[in-house]
Coordinates of N, CA and C in Angstrom, one line a residue:
X1 N 28.0 9.6 17.1 CA 28.3 9.9 15.8 C 27.3 9.3 14.8
X2 N 26.8 10.0 13.8 CA 25.9 9.4 12.9 C 26.5 8.2 12.2
X3 N 25.7 7.2 12.1 CA 26.1 5.9 11.4 C 26.7 4.9 12.4
X4 N 26.9 5.3 13.6 CA 27.5 4.4 14.6 C 26.5 3.4 15.2
X5 N 25.2 3.7 15.1 CA 24.1 2.9 15.6 C 23.8 1.7 14.7
X6 N 22.9 0.9 15.2 CA 22.5 -0.3 14.3 C 21.8 0.2 13.0
X7 N 22.1 -0.5 12.0 CA 21.5 -0.2 10.7 C 20.0 -0.5 10.7
X8 N 19.2 0.2 10.0 CA 17.8 0.0 9.8 C 17.7 -1.1 8.7
X9 N 17.1 -2.2 9.0 CA 17.0 -3.2 8.0 C 15.7 -3.3 7.3
X10 N 15.6 -4.2 6.3 CA 14.3 -4.3 5.5 C 13.2 -4.7 6.4
X11 N 13.4 -5.5 7.5 CA 12.3 -5.9 8.3 C 11.6 -4.7 9.0
X12 N 12.4 -3.7 9.4 CA 11.9 -2.5 10.0 C 10.9 -1.8 9.0
X13 N 11.4 -1.6 7.8 CA 10.6 -1.0 6.8 C 9.3 -1.8 6.5
X14 N 9.4 -3.1 6.4 CA 8.3 -3.9 6.2 C 7.2 -3.8 7.3
X15 N 7.7 -3.6 8.5 CA 6.7 -3.3 9.6 C 6.0 -2.0 9.5
X16 N 6.8 -1.0 9.1 CA 6.2 0.3 8.8 C 5.2 0.2 7.7
X17 N 5.6 -0.4 6.6 CA 4.7 -0.6 5.5 C 3.4 -1.3 5.9
X18 N 3.5 -2.4 6.7 CA 2.4 -3.2 7.1 C 1.4 -2.3 8.0
X19 N 2.0 -1.5 8.9 CA 1.2 -0.7 9.7 C 0.5 0.4 8.9
X20 N 1.1 1.0 7.9 CA 0.4 2.0 7.1 C -0.7 1.3 6.3
X21 N -0.5 0.2 5.7 CA -1.5 -0.5 5.0 C -2.7 -0.9 5.8
X22 N -2.4 -1.3 7.1 CA -3.5 -1.7 8.0 C -4.4 -0.5 8.4
X23 N -3.8 0.7 8.3 CA -4.6 1.8 8.7 C -5.1 2.7 7.5
X24 N -4.8 2.2 6.4 CA -5.2 2.9 5.2 C -6.8 3.0 5.0
X25 N -7.3 4.1 4.7 CA -8.7 4.3 4.4 C -9.0 3.8 3.0
X26 N -9.5 2.6 2.8 CA -9.7 2.1 1.5 C -10.9 2.7 0.7
X27 N -11.7 3.4 1.4 CA -12.9 4.1 0.8 C -12.5 5.5 0.3
X28 N -11.8 6.2 1.1 CA -11.5 7.6 0.8 C -10.1 8.0 0.6
X29 N -9.2 7.0 0.7 CA -7.8 7.3 0.6 C -7.2 7.9 1.8
X30 N -5.9 7.9 1.9 CA -5.1 8.5 3.0 C -5.4 7.7 4.3
X31 N -5.1 8.4 5.4 CA -5.2 7.7 6.7 C -6.0 8.7 7.6
X32 N -6.8 8.1 8.5 CA -7.6 8.9 9.4 C -9.0 9.2 8.9
X33 N -9.8 9.7 9.8 CA -11.2 10.1 9.4 C -11.4 11.6 9.6
X34 N -12.6 12.0 9.9 CA -12.9 13.4 10.0 C -12.3 14.0 11.3
X35 N -11.7 15.1 11.3 CA -11.3 15.9 10.1 C -10.2 15.1 9.4
X36 N -10.2 15.2 8.1 CA -9.2 14.5 7.3 C -8.1 15.4 6.8
X37 N -6.9 15.2 7.2 CA -5.8 16.0 6.8 C -5.0 15.3 5.7
X38 N -4.4 16.0 4.8 CA -3.5 15.4 3.8 C -2.3 14.8 4.6
X39 N -1.7 13.8 4.1 CA -0.5 13.2 4.7 C 0.6 13.1 3.7
X40 N 1.1 14.3 3.3 CA 2.2 14.3 2.2 C 3.4 13.6 2.6
X41 N 3.8 13.6 3.9 CA 5.1 13.0 4.3 C 4.9 11.4 4.2
X42 N 3.7 11.0 4.5 CA 3.5 9.5 4.4 C 3.5 9.1 3.0
X43 N 2.9 9.9 2.1 CA 2.9 9.6 0.7 C 4.4 9.6 0.2
X44 N 5.1 10.6 0.6 CA 6.6 10.7 0.2 C 7.3 9.4 0.6
X45 N 7.1 9.0 1.9 CA 7.7 7.8 2.3 C 7.4 6.6 1.4
X46 N 6.1 6.5 1.0 CA 5.7 5.4 0.2 C 6.3 5.5 -1.3
X47 N 6.4 6.7 -1.7 CA 7.0 7.0 -3.0 C 8.5 6.5 -3.0
X48 N 9.2 6.8 -1.9 CA 10.6 6.4 -1.8 C 10.7 4.9 -1.7
X49 N 9.7 4.3 -1.0 CA 9.8 2.8 -1.0 C 9.6 2.3 -2.4
X50 N 8.7 2.9 -3.1 CA 8.5 2.4 -4.5 C 9.7 2.7 -5.4
X51 N 10.4 3.8 -5.2 CA 11.6 4.1 -5.9 C 12.7 3.1 -5.6
X52 N 12.7 2.5 -4.4 CA 13.7 1.5 -4.0 C 13.3 0.1 -4.5
X53 N 12.2 0.0 -5.2 CA 11.8 -1.3 -5.8 C 10.6 -2.0 -5.2
X54 N 10.1 -1.4 -4.1 CA 8.9 -2.0 -3.5 C 7.7 -1.4 -4.2
X55 N 7.0 -2.2 -5.0 CA 5.9 -1.7 -5.8 C 4.5 -1.7 -5.1
X56 N 4.4 -2.5 -4.0 CA 3.1 -2.6 -3.4 C 2.4 -1.3 -3.0
X57 N 3.1 -0.3 -2.6 CA 2.3 0.9 -2.2 C 1.7 1.7 -3.4
X58 N 2.0 1.3 -4.6 CA 1.6 2.1 -5.8 C 0.1 2.4 -5.8
X59 N -0.7 1.4 -5.5 CA -2.2 1.6 -5.6 C -2.6 2.6 -4.5
X60 N -2.0 2.5 -3.3 CA -2.4 3.3 -2.2 C -2.0 4.8 -2.5
X61 N -0.8 5.0 -3.1 CA -0.4 6.3 -3.4 C -1.3 6.9 -4.5
X62 N -1.5 6.2 -5.6 CA -2.4 6.7 -6.6 C -3.8 7.0 -6.2
X63 N -4.4 6.1 -5.4 CA -5.7 6.3 -4.9 C -5.8 7.6 -4.0
X64 N -4.8 7.7 -3.1 CA -4.8 8.9 -2.2 C -4.7 10.2 -3.0
X65 N -3.7 10.3 -3.9 CA -3.5 11.5 -4.6 C -4.7 11.9 -5.5
X66 N -5.3 10.9 -6.1 CA -6.5 11.2 -6.9 C -7.7 11.6 -6.1
X67 N -7.9 11.0 -4.9 CA -9.0 11.4 -4.0 C -8.8 12.8 -3.6
X68 N -7.6 13.2 -3.2 CA -7.4 14.5 -2.7 C -7.5 15.5 -3.9
X69 N -6.9 15.2 -5.0 CA -7.0 16.2 -6.2 C -8.4 16.3 -6.7
X70 N -9.3 15.3 -6.6 CA -10.6 15.4 -7.1 C -11.6 15.9 -6.0
X71 N -11.2 16.0 -4.8 CA -12.1 16.3 -3.7 C -12.2 17.8 -3.4
X72 N -13.0 18.2 -2.5 CA -13.3 19.6 -2.1 C -12.1 20.2 -1.4
X73 N -11.2 19.4 -0.9 CA -10.0 20.0 -0.3 C -9.1 20.7 -1.3
X74 N -9.2 20.3 -2.5 CA -8.4 20.9 -3.6 C -9.3 22.0 -4.2
X75 N -8.7 23.2 -4.2 CA -9.4 24.3 -4.8 C -9.4 24.2 -6.3
X76 N -10.4 23.7 -6.9 CA -10.5 23.4 -8.3 C -10.3 24.6 -9.2
X77 N -10.6 25.8 -8.7 CA -10.5 27.0 -9.5 C -9.2 27.7 -9.2
X78 N -8.8 27.8 -7.9 CA -7.6 28.6 -7.5 C -6.3 27.8 -7.5
X79 N -6.4 26.4 -7.5 CA -5.3 25.6 -7.6 C -4.6 25.1 -6.3
X80 N -4.8 25.8 -5.2 CA -4.2 25.3 -4.0 C -5.0 24.2 -3.3
X81 N -4.5 23.8 -2.1 CA -5.2 22.9 -1.3 C -5.6 23.6 0.0
X82 N -6.8 23.3 0.5 CA -7.3 23.8 1.7 C -6.6 23.0 2.8
X83 N -6.6 23.5 4.1 CA -5.9 22.9 5.2 C -6.3 21.5 5.4
X84 N -7.6 21.2 5.5 CA -8.1 19.8 5.7 C -9.6 19.8 5.3
X85 N -10.1 18.5 5.3 CA -11.5 18.4 5.0 C -12.2 18.2 6.4
X86 N -13.3 18.8 6.5 CA -14.1 18.6 7.8 C -14.8 17.3 7.9
X87 N -14.9 16.6 6.8 CA -15.5 15.3 6.7 C -14.4 14.2 6.4
X88 N -14.8 13.0 6.3 CA -13.8 11.9 6.0 C -13.7 11.7 4.5
X89 N -14.5 12.4 3.7 CA -14.5 12.1 2.2 C -13.8 13.1 1.4
X90 N -13.1 14.0 1.9 CA -12.4 15.1 1.2 C -13.3 16.1 0.6
X91 N -14.6 16.1 1.0 CA -15.6 16.9 0.3 C -15.7 18.4 0.9
X92 N -15.8 18.6 2.2 CA -16.1 19.9 2.7 C -14.8 20.4 3.3
X93 N -14.2 21.4 2.7 CA -12.9 21.9 3.3 C -13.0 22.8 4.4
X94 N -12.0 22.9 5.3 CA -11.7 24.0 6.1 C -11.0 25.0 5.2
X95 N -11.5 26.1 5.0 CA -11.1 26.9 3.8 C -9.7 27.6 3.9
X96 N -9.1 27.6 5.1 CA -7.8 28.2 5.2 C -6.8 27.4 4.4
X97 N -5.9 28.1 3.8 CA -4.8 27.5 3.0 C -3.5 27.9 3.6
X98 N -2.7 26.9 3.8 CA -1.4 27.0 4.5 C -0.2 26.9 3.5
X99 N 0.8 27.7 3.6 CA 2.0 27.6 2.8 C 2.7 26.3 2.9
X100 N 2.9 25.8 4.1 CA 3.6 24.6 4.2 C 2.9 23.4 3.7
X101 N 1.5 23.4 3.9 CA 0.8 22.3 3.3 C 0.9 22.2 1.8
X102 N 0.7 23.4 1.2 CA 0.7 23.5 -0.3 C 2.1 23.2 -0.8
X103 N 3.2 23.6 -0.1 CA 4.5 23.3 -0.6 C 4.8 21.8 -0.5
X104 N 4.4 21.2 0.5 CA 4.6 19.7 0.7 C 3.7 19.0 -0.4
X105 N 2.5 19.4 -0.6 CA 1.6 18.7 -1.6 C 2.1 18.9 -3.0
X106 N 2.6 20.1 -3.3 CA 3.2 20.3 -4.6 C 4.4 19.4 -4.8
X107 N 5.2 19.3 -3.8 CA 6.4 18.4 -3.9 C 5.9 16.9 -4.1
X108 N 5.0 16.4 -3.3 CA 4.6 15.0 -3.4 C 3.9 14.7 -4.8
X109 N 3.2 15.7 -5.3 CA 2.6 15.5 -6.7 C 3.7 15.5 -7.7
X110 N 4.7 16.3 -7.6 CA 5.8 16.3 -8.5 C 6.6 15.0 -8.4
X111 N 6.8 14.5 -7.2 CA 7.6 13.3 -7.1 C 6.7 12.1 -7.6
X112 N 5.4 12.1 -7.4 CA 4.6 11.1 -8.0 C 4.6 11.2 -9.5
X113 N 4.6 12.3 -10.1 CA 4.8 12.5 -11.5 C 6.1 11.9 -12.0
X114 N 7.2 12.2 -11.3 CA 8.5 11.7 -11.7 C 8.5 10.2 -11.7
X115 N 7.9 9.6 -10.6 CA 8.0 8.2 -10.4 C 6.9 7.4 -11.2
X116 N 5.7 8.0 -11.3 CA 4.6 7.2 -12.0 C 4.2 7.9 -13.3
X117 N 5.0 8.6 -13.9 CA 4.7 9.4 -15.1 C 3.9 8.7 -16.1
X118 N 4.3 7.4 -16.4 CA 3.6 6.7 -17.4 C 2.2 6.3 -17.0
X119 N 1.9 6.4 -15.7 CA 0.6 5.9 -15.3 C -0.4 7.1 -15.2
X120 N 0.0 8.1 -14.5 CA -0.9 9.3 -14.2 C -0.1 10.6 -14.3
X121 N 1.0 10.6 -15.0 CA 1.9 11.7 -15.0 C 1.3 13.1 -15.3
X122 N 0.5 13.1 -16.3 CA -0.1 14.4 -16.7 C -0.9 15.0 -15.6
X123 N -1.7 14.2 -15.0 CA -2.6 14.7 -13.9 C -1.8 15.2 -12.7
X124 N -0.8 14.4 -12.3 CA 0.0 14.8 -11.1 C 0.8 16.1 -11.4
X125 N 1.3 16.2 -12.6 CA 2.1 17.4 -13.0 C 1.1 18.6 -13.0
X126 N -0.1 18.4 -13.5 CA -1.1 19.5 -13.6 C -1.4 20.0 -12.2
X127 N -1.6 19.1 -11.2 CA -2.0 19.5 -9.9 C -0.8 20.2 -9.3
X128 N 0.4 19.7 -9.4 CA 1.6 20.4 -8.8 C 1.7 21.8 -9.4
X129 N 1.6 22.0 -10.7 CA 1.7 23.3 -11.3 C 0.6 24.2 -10.8
X130 N -0.6 23.7 -10.7 CA -1.7 24.5 -10.2 C -1.4 25.0 -8.8
X131 N -0.9 24.1 -7.9 CA -0.5 24.5 -6.6 C 0.6 25.6 -6.6
X132 N 1.6 25.4 -7.3 CA 2.7 26.3 -7.4 C 2.2 27.7 -7.9
X133 N 1.4 27.6 -9.0 CA 0.8 28.9 -9.5 C 0.0 29.6 -8.4
X134 N -0.8 28.9 -7.7 CA -1.6 29.5 -6.6 C -0.6 30.1 -5.6
X135 N 0.4 29.5 -5.2 CA 1.3 30.0 -4.2 C 2.0 31.3 -4.7
X136 N 2.4 31.3 -6.0 CA 3.0 32.5 -6.5 C 1.9 33.7 -6.7
X137 N 0.7 33.3 -7.1 CA -0.3 34.3 -7.3 C -0.9 34.9 -6.0
X138 N -1.2 34.0 -5.1 CA -2.0 34.4 -3.9 C -1.2 34.6 -2.6
X139 N -0.1 33.9 -2.5 CA 0.6 33.9 -1.2 C 1.9 34.7 -1.2
X140 N 2.3 35.1 -2.4 CA 3.6 35.9 -2.5 C 3.3 37.3 -2.0
X141 N 4.1 37.8 -1.2 CA 4.0 39.2 -0.7 C 4.7 40.2 -1.6
X142 N 4.4 41.4 -1.4 CA 4.9 42.5 -2.2 C 6.5 42.5 -2.2
X143 N 7.1 42.1 -1.2 CA 8.6 42.0 -1.1 C 9.2 40.7 -1.6
X144 N 8.3 39.8 -2.1 CA 8.8 38.6 -2.7 C 8.9 37.4 -1.8
X145 N 8.5 37.6 -0.5 CA 8.4 36.5 0.5 C 7.1 35.8 0.3
X146 N 6.8 34.9 1.2 CA 5.5 34.2 1.1 C 4.8 34.4 2.5
X147 N 3.5 34.5 2.4 CA 2.7 34.5 3.6 C 2.5 33.1 4.1
X148 N 2.4 32.9 5.4 CA 2.3 31.6 6.0 C 0.9 30.9 5.7
X149 N -0.1 31.8 5.5 CA -1.4 31.2 5.3 C -2.3 32.2 4.6
X150 N -3.4 31.7 4.1 CA -4.5 32.6 3.5 C -5.7 32.3 4.3
X151 N -6.1 33.2 5.2 CA -7.3 33.0 6.0 C -8.5 33.0 5.2
X152 N -9.5 32.2 5.6 CA -10.8 32.0 4.9 C -11.8 32.9 5.4
X153 N -11.6 33.6 6.5 CA -12.6 34.5 7.0 C -12.6 35.8 6.2
X154 N -13.8 36.3 5.9 CA -14.1 37.6 5.3 C -15.2 38.2 6.1
X155 N -14.9 39.4 6.7 CA -15.9 40.1 7.5 C -16.5 39.1 8.6
X156 N -15.6 38.3 9.1 CA -16.0 37.4 10.3 C -16.8 36.2 9.9
X157 N -16.9 35.9 8.6 CA -17.7 34.7 8.1 C -16.7 33.7 7.6
X158 N -16.6 32.5 8.2 CA -15.8 31.5 7.8 C -16.1 31.0 6.4
X159 N -15.2 31.0 5.5 CA -15.4 30.4 4.2 C -15.9 31.5 3.1
X160 N -16.2 32.7 3.6 CA -16.8 33.6 2.6 C -15.7 34.0 1.6
X161 N -14.5 33.9 1.9 CA -13.4 34.2 0.9 C -13.5 33.3 -0.3
X162 N -14.0 32.1 0.0 CA -14.1 31.1 -1.1 C -15.5 30.7 -1.5
X163 N -16.4 31.7 -1.4 CA -17.7 31.5 -1.8 C -18.0 32.0 -3.3
X164 N -18.6 31.2 -4.1 CA -18.9 31.6 -5.4 C -20.4 31.6 -5.7
X165 N -20.8 32.3 -6.7 CA -22.2 32.3 -7.2 C -22.2 31.1 -8.2
X166 N -23.4 30.6 -8.5 CA -23.6 29.5 -9.4 C -23.0 29.8 -10.8
X167 N -23.2 31.0 -11.2 CA -22.7 31.4 -12.6 C -21.1 31.4 -12.6
X168 N -20.5 31.6 -11.4 CA -19.1 31.6 -11.4 C -18.5 30.2 -11.4

């Protein structure tokens, strides 16, 4: 029955926090190298820790969200997030965009806005709104459902869907 097992105590959460901090990429934000995937559930966990009174993850959360939002993984024109960066710096995206990635990232930016509003609220809210606008504009189907992904291939060329001219 749920709740019959041993309670998870603060020491357990402290171990998780320590493990995350030890593996944090202090140069590029987030965790892991190339290919570099967003980690919205990890950021959600840290936001929840912060909401419970643990302030230490704040810098890690802010740094990660800003690096992703300012990087090539974020479609600066279209508003969504690409699946992952092919490099460790968030610069070169794999151009496919996934519904579940964008839904989780919109959520994490909204939660960061709610929790850190006085610090970076406007930027986090702006990113979340851009992502949600992208989902409604590009991934909604004619019957009101949502497509699972937006492929980046056009005429068999990876990334051609997201290629622009200098003037654009």
